[in-house]
CSV table of C-alpha atoms in Angstrom, one decimal:
chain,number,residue,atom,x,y,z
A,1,UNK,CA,18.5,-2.3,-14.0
A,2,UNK,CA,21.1,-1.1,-11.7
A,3,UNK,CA,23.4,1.9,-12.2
A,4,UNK,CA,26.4,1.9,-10.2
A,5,UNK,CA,27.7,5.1,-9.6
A,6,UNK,CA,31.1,4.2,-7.4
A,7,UNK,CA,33.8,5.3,-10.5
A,8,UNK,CA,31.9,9.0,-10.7
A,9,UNK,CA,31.7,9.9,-6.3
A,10,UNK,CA,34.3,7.2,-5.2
A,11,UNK,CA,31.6,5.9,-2.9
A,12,UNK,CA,29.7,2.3,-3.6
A,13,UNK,CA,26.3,4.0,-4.5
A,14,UNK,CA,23.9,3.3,-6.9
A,15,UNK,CA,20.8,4.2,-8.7
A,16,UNK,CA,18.1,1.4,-9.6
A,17,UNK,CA,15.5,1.5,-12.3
A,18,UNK,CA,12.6,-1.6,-11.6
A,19,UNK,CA,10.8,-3.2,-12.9
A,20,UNK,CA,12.4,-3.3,-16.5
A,21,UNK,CA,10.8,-3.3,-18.8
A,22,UNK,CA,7.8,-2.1,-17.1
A,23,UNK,CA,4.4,-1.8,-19.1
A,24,UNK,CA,2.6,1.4,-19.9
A,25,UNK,CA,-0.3,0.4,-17.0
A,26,UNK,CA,2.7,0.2,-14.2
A,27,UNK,CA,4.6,2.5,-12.4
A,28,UNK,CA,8.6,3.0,-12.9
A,29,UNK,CA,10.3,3.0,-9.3
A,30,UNK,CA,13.9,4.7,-9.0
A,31,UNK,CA,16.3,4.3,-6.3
A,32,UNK,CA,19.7,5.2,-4.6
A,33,UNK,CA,22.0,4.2,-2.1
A,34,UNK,CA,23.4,7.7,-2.8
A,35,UNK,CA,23.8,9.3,1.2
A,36,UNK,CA,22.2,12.6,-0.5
A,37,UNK,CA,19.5,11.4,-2.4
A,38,UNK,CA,18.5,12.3,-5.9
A,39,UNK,CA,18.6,16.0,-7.1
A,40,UNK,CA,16.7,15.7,-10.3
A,41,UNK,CA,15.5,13.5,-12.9
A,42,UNK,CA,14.6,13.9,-16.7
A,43,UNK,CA,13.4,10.7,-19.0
A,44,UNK,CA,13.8,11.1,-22.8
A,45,UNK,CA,12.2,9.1,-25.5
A,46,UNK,CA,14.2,7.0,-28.2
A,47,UNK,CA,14.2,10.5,-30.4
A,48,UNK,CA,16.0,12.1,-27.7
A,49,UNK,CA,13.1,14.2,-27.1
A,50,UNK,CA,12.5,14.7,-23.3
A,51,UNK,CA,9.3,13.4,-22.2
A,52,UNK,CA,9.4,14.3,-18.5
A,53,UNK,CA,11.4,15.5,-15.3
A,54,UNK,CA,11.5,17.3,-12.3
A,55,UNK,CA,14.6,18.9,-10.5
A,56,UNK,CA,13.7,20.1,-7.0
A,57,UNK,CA,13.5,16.4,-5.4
A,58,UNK,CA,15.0,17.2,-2.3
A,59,UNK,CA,17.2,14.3,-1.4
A,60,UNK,CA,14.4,11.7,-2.0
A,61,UNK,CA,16.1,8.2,-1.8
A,62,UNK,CA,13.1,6.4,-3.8
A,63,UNK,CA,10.6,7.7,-6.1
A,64,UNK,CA,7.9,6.5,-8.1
A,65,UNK,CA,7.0,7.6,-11.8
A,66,UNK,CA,3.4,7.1,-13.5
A,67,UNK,CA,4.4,6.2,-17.1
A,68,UNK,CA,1.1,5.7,-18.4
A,69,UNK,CA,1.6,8.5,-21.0
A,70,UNK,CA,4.7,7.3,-22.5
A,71,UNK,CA,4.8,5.8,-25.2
A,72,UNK,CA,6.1,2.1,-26.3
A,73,UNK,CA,9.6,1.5,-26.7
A,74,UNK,CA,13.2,2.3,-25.2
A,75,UNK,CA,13.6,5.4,-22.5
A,76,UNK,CA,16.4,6.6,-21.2
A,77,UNK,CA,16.3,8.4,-17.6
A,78,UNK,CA,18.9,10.5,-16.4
A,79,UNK,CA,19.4,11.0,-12.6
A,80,UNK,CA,21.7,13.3,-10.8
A,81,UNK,CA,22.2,13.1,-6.7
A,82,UNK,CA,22.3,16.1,-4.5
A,83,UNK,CA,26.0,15.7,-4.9
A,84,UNK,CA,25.8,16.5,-8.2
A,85,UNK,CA,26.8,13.3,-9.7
A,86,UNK,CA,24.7,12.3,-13.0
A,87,UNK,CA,24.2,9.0,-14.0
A,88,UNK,CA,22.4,7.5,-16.4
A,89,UNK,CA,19.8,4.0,-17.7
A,90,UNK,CA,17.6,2.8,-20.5
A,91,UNK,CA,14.2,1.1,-19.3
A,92,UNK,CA,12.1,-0.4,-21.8
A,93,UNK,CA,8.2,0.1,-21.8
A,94,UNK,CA,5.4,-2.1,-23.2
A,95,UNK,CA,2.2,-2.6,-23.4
């Protein structure tokens, strides 16, 4: 899934989610065209109860998430760029 992210900075950037779905045995990449990077991620289950995040990524333009402990079912992951921009995407995990 691809996020664009051009109507919040004004700039074509955007933030992509793959795969999706992913199973519980992969790994969840997330990526940006955003000049800055990422800031800070947080993934939440279908509750709304956050399963996850760290905020101190230091500009990183790709990272990769282990979502082996998550359970089955729709996430959603919020991501904000070191310009301060949030944007966010659902990803769907199964077994």
């Amino acid at each position: 899934m691809t996020v664009s992210v051009e109507e919040l900075t004004g700039d074509a950037a955007w933030v992509q989610f793959y795969p999706n779905p992913t199973r519980t045995d992969d790994m969840l990449n997330i990526a940006t065209s955003a000049a800055n990077g990422l800031a800070s991620w947080e993934a939440f289950d279908v509750t709304g109860k956050r399963i996850g995040g760290f905020d101190s990524l230091g500009g990183v333009r790709q990272l990769t998430l282990d979502v082996a402990a998550w359970s089955p079912g729709i996430h959603v992951i919020r991501v904000t760029t070191q310009d301060g921009f949030t944007t966010t995407g659902r990803v769907v995990i199964h077994n």
